[in-house]
Amino acid sequence: MAETIKDTDSSKAPMSTDQENEPVITFFKAYPYALPAMSADRTALGTIPAQAYQYCEAMTTASAFGWYAFPASDLQLWFDGVDIYIAHGDEWQRLSSEQLPDMDHWWNPHCPRHLHNMAPPFVTSLGIPGYVQVWSGLLVSTRKNWSILVRPIANVQKSKQLFCFEGIVETDQFGPAPLFINLKLQVTNTIIEIPAQDPLFQIQPIHRDCYARESLIASDHRSIAMDQPGAAGMNDIHWDGFQKTIRHADPAKDDHSAGQYATTTRKRARKAVTSLL
């Protein structure tokens, strides 16, 4: 199974034909019962208010960026403040590292002999009280110079019982890699249920240039004033750009229509898609 996003950065040197045809991100199902990664949703799983869905393009774009990932199986955990326990039917066992049911029966016939019995664990205690790692049952790799951002689901507060950590993984060099999420259990002496049918975290492809140090230091900090010594300030072009982002207090003088930003960005997106066809 593979999902593809075209790389439209024309400022880079042309890629080879093989690179152009390679998906930006590829998911491999390593456990037969794992749910595939699902394209993220502009409604943030139906939680965004109708008015925000209609007019707040910034929110819906962020919500729809990437894929949702699920835990590979249903999971029940218990944290007593020191140790983590996992449910096996009606019994609870102290968690160290737990494999998925019959994982080796699926893994071993499909992998090289030297990797037999080396399937990723489903859930692992990370050695810090309350911290666990949960696997999706998927492996993931990316095109050259692309990485994945593993993060909580955008614009959705899943549960106060869990905190999802974010991480950037260079899955072009280190992949296909197990697609997992690190969690902090935030409640004690309570059953924490993590259903396999509910998205647990989000994956977003990002180009390495976006977080390279050179990009992060290539910023400019200015005052709006033009008359300060050594300050570039904001010129007429900047002020014209700012005016496009605000509404006038007097409706009679306001030339902005409701949803103008959403309309403009959607037209740009449609034009970009058309140019790729």
Coordinates of C-alpha atoms in Angstrom, one line a residue:
M1 CA 0.0 0.0 0.0
A2 CA 1.4 3.4 -0.9
E3 CA 0.2 7.0 -0.7
T4 CA 1.7 9.6 -3.0
I5 CA 2.2 13.3 -2.8
K6 CA 4.0 15.0 -5.7
D7 CA 7.0 17.1 -4.8
T8 CA 6.3 20.4 -6.6
D9 CA 9.4 22.4 -5.3
S10 CA 10.6 23.8 -8.6
S11 CA 13.5 25.6 -6.9
K12 CA 15.4 22.3 -6.5
A13 CA 17.5 20.6 -9.1
P14 CA 15.5 18.2 -11.4
M15 CA 15.0 14.7 -10.0
S16 CA 15.7 11.6 -11.9
T17 CA 12.7 9.8 -13.4
D18 CA 12.9 7.1 -10.7
Q19 CA 12.8 9.7 -8.0
E20 CA 9.9 11.5 -9.6
N21 CA 7.9 8.3 -9.8
E22 CA 8.7 7.3 -6.2
P23 CA 5.9 8.0 -3.7
V24 CA 6.8 10.7 -1.1
I25 CA 5.7 8.2 1.6
T26 CA 5.1 4.4 1.5
F27 CA 3.4 2.4 4.2
F28 CA 4.1 -1.4 4.6
K29 CA 1.7 -3.5 6.6
A30 CA 3.8 -5.7 8.9
Y31 CA 0.9 -7.1 10.9
P32 CA -2.1 -8.6 9.0
Y33 CA -4.8 -7.1 11.3
A34 CA -3.3 -3.6 11.4
L35 CA -5.5 -0.9 10.0
P36 CA -3.9 1.0 7.1
A37 CA -3.0 4.7 7.5
M38 CA -6.0 6.8 6.7
S39 CA -5.9 10.2 4.9
A40 CA -6.4 12.9 7.5
D41 CA -9.7 14.7 7.6
R42 CA -10.5 18.4 7.0
T43 CA -13.2 18.1 9.7
A44 CA -10.7 16.7 12.3
L45 CA -12.7 13.6 12.7
G46 CA -15.9 15.6 12.7
T47 CA -14.9 17.8 15.7
I48 CA -14.5 21.1 13.9
P49 CA -17.5 23.5 14.2
A50 CA -19.5 24.0 11.0
Q51 CA -18.5 27.7 10.7
A52 CA -14.8 26.9 11.1
Y53 CA -15.1 24.2 8.5
Q54 CA -16.7 26.6 6.0
Y55 CA -14.5 29.7 6.6
C56 CA -11.3 28.7 8.5
E57 CA -9.2 27.3 5.7
A58 CA -6.1 27.4 7.9
M59 CA -7.7 25.0 10.4
T60 CA -9.1 22.6 7.9
T61 CA -5.8 22.5 5.9
A62 CA -3.8 21.7 9.0
S63 CA -6.3 19.0 10.0
A64 CA -6.1 17.3 6.5
F65 CA -2.3 17.4 6.3
G66 CA -1.1 13.8 6.4
W67 CA -2.5 10.5 7.6
Y68 CA -4.0 9.1 10.7
A69 CA -2.4 6.0 12.3
F70 CA -4.1 3.4 14.5
P71 CA -2.7 1.1 17.2
A72 CA -2.2 -2.3 15.8
S73 CA -4.6 -3.9 18.3
D74 CA -6.9 -3.0 21.2
L75 CA -4.9 -2.0 24.3
Q76 CA -5.7 -1.6 28.0
L77 CA -3.1 -0.1 30.3
W78 CA -3.0 0.7 34.0
F79 CA -0.5 3.1 35.6
D80 CA 0.0 3.1 39.4
G81 CA 2.4 6.0 39.4
V82 CA 5.5 3.8 39.1
D83 CA 4.8 0.7 37.0
I84 CA 2.6 0.2 33.9
Y85 CA 0.4 -2.9 33.6
I86 CA -1.2 -4.4 30.5
A87 CA -4.5 -6.3 30.4
H88 CA -4.6 -9.9 29.2
G89 CA -8.3 -10.8 29.4
D90 CA -9.2 -10.4 33.1
E91 CA -5.5 -10.5 34.2
W92 CA -3.0 -7.7 34.5
Q93 CA 0.7 -8.1 34.0
R94 CA 3.5 -5.7 34.6
L95 CA 4.5 -4.3 31.2
S96 CA 8.0 -4.6 29.9
S97 CA 7.6 -5.3 26.2
E98 CA 4.7 -7.0 24.5
Q99 CA 4.4 -8.6 21.1
L100 CA 1.3 -8.8 19.0
P101 CA -0.6 -12.1 19.0
D102 CA 0.9 -14.6 16.6
M103 CA 3.2 -11.9 15.2
D104 CA 6.1 -14.3 14.5
H105 CA 3.8 -16.6 12.6
W106 CA 3.2 -13.8 10.2
W107 CA 6.6 -12.1 10.3
N108 CA 9.0 -15.0 9.9
P109 CA 7.6 -16.4 6.6
H110 CA 7.9 -13.0 5.0
C111 CA 11.2 -11.7 6.1
P112 CA 14.9 -12.8 5.6
R113 CA 16.1 -15.6 7.9
H114 CA 18.5 -13.4 9.8
L115 CA 15.5 -11.2 10.8
H116 CA 13.4 -14.0 12.1
N117 CA 11.8 -13.3 15.5
M118 CA 12.8 -9.7 15.3
A119 CA 9.4 -8.1 14.6
P120 CA 8.9 -4.8 16.4
P121 CA 7.1 -5.0 19.7
F122 CA 3.5 -3.8 20.0
V123 CA 3.8 -1.9 23.2
T124 CA 6.9 -1.2 25.3
S125 CA 7.6 0.5 28.6
L126 CA 10.3 3.1 28.0
G127 CA 11.8 2.9 31.5
I128 CA 10.4 6.2 32.7
P129 CA 7.3 6.0 34.9
G130 CA 4.2 6.4 32.7
Y131 CA 6.0 6.4 29.4
V132 CA 5.1 3.8 26.7
Q133 CA 5.7 3.3 23.0
V134 CA 2.8 1.9 20.9
W135 CA 3.3 0.5 17.4
S136 CA 0.8 0.8 14.5
G137 CA 1.7 -2.5 12.9
L138 CA 3.1 -0.6 9.9
L139 CA 6.5 0.2 8.6
V140 CA 7.1 3.5 6.8
S141 CA 9.7 4.9 4.3
T142 CA 10.0 8.2 2.4
R143 CA 11.5 9.6 -0.7
K144 CA 15.0 10.9 -0.6
N145 CA 15.2 14.1 1.5
W146 CA 11.8 13.6 3.0
S147 CA 11.1 12.8 6.6
I148 CA 8.0 12.2 8.7
L149 CA 6.6 14.2 11.6
V150 CA 4.9 11.9 14.0
R151 CA 2.5 14.0 16.2
P152 CA -0.8 14.1 18.0
I153 CA -3.9 14.4 15.8
A154 CA -4.2 18.0 14.6
N155 CA -7.0 20.0 16.2
V156 CA -8.3 17.0 18.2
Q157 CA -7.9 16.6 21.9
K158 CA -8.0 12.8 22.1
S159 CA -7.9 12.3 25.8
K160 CA -6.7 13.8 29.0
Q161 CA -5.4 10.4 30.0
L162 CA -2.7 10.4 27.3
F163 CA -0.1 12.8 26.0
C164 CA 1.4 12.2 22.6
F165 CA 5.0 13.2 22.0
E166 CA 6.1 14.6 18.6
G167 CA 9.1 13.4 16.7
I168 CA 10.8 13.9 13.3
V169 CA 12.2 10.6 11.8
E170 CA 14.4 10.6 8.7
T171 CA 12.7 7.6 7.1
D172 CA 14.5 8.1 3.8
Q173 CA 17.8 7.0 5.5
F174 CA 16.4 4.9 8.3
G175 CA 13.5 3.0 6.8
P176 CA 11.3 1.3 6.3
A177 CA 11.0 2.0 10.0
P178 CA 8.4 0.9 12.5
L179 CA 5.7 3.6 12.7
F180 CA 5.1 4.1 16.4
I181 CA 4.1 6.9 18.9
N182 CA 5.5 7.6 22.3
L183 CA 2.9 8.3 24.9
K184 CA 2.8 9.6 28.5
L185 CA 0.1 8.1 30.7
Q186 CA -1.3 11.0 32.7
V187 CA -3.7 9.3 35.1
T188 CA -3.2 6.7 37.7
N189 CA -5.2 3.8 39.0
T190 CA -7.6 4.0 36.1
I191 CA -8.0 1.7 33.1
I192 CA -6.7 3.5 30.0
E193 CA -8.3 2.1 26.9
I194 CA -6.7 2.6 23.5
P195 CA -9.1 1.1 20.8
A196 CA -7.6 -0.2 17.6
Q197 CA -10.5 1.4 15.6
D198 CA -9.7 5.0 16.8
P199 CA -6.9 7.0 15.2
L200 CA -4.2 7.5 17.8
F201 CA -1.7 9.9 16.0
Q202 CA -1.0 11.7 12.8
I203 CA 1.9 11.4 10.3
Q204 CA 3.0 14.3 8.1
P205 CA 5.6 14.3 5.4
I206 CA 8.1 17.2 5.6
H207 CA 11.0 18.0 3.4
R208 CA 14.3 18.1 5.2
D209 CA 15.0 21.7 4.1
C210 CA 12.0 22.8 6.3
Y211 CA 13.8 21.9 9.5
A212 CA 17.4 22.2 8.5
R213 CA 19.4 24.7 10.6
E214 CA 20.1 26.8 7.6
S215 CA 16.4 27.3 7.0
L216 CA 15.7 28.1 10.7
I217 CA 18.4 30.8 10.9
A218 CA 17.4 32.4 7.6
S219 CA 14.9 34.7 9.3
D220 CA 14.6 38.4 9.5
H221 CA 13.3 40.4 12.5
R222 CA 12.1 43.9 11.8
S223 CA 10.2 46.8 13.3
I224 CA 7.2 48.2 11.4
A225 CA 8.9 51.6 11.6
M226 CA 10.9 52.8 8.6
D227 CA 12.7 55.6 10.5
Q228 CA 14.6 53.6 13.0
P229 CA 18.4 53.5 12.5
G230 CA 19.4 50.3 10.8
A231 CA 15.9 49.1 10.6
A232 CA 14.4 48.1 7.2
G233 CA 10.8 48.5 8.4
M234 CA 7.7 47.8 6.4
N235 CA 7.4 49.3 3.0
D236 CA 4.2 49.9 0.9
I237 CA 4.2 46.4 -0.4
H238 CA 4.3 45.0 3.1
W239 CA 1.4 47.3 4.2
D240 CA -0.7 46.3 1.1
G241 CA -0.1 42.7 2.1
F242 CA -1.2 43.3 5.7
Q243 CA -4.4 45.1 4.5
K244 CA -5.5 41.9 2.7
T245 CA -5.4 40.1 6.1
I246 CA -7.8 42.3 8.0
R247 CA -11.4 43.5 8.0
H248 CA -12.4 47.2 8.2
A249 CA -14.4 48.2 11.2
D250 CA -16.8 50.1 9.0
P251 CA -18.6 47.5 6.8
A252 CA -19.2 50.2 4.1
K253 CA -15.5 50.5 3.7
D254 CA -14.7 46.8 3.9
D255 CA -14.0 45.2 0.5
H256 CA -13.3 41.8 2.0
S257 CA -15.9 39.1 1.6
A258 CA -16.5 36.3 4.1
G259 CA -14.3 33.3 3.4
Q260 CA -12.0 35.2 1.0
Y261 CA -8.9 33.6 2.3
A262 CA -10.5 30.1 2.0
T263 CA -11.7 30.9 -1.6
T264 CA -8.3 32.1 -2.7
T265 CA -6.3 29.2 -1.2
R266 CA -8.7 26.6 -2.6
K267 CA -8.4 28.1 -6.1
R268 CA -4.6 28.0 -5.8
A269 CA -4.7 24.4 -4.6
R270 CA -7.0 23.4 -7.5
K271 CA -4.7 25.1 -10.0
A272 CA -1.7 23.3 -8.5
V273 CA -3.4 19.9 -8.8
T274 CA -4.5 20.7 -12.4
S275 CA -0.9 21.5 -13.4
L276 CA 0.2 18.1 -12.2
L277 CA -2.3 16.2 -14.3

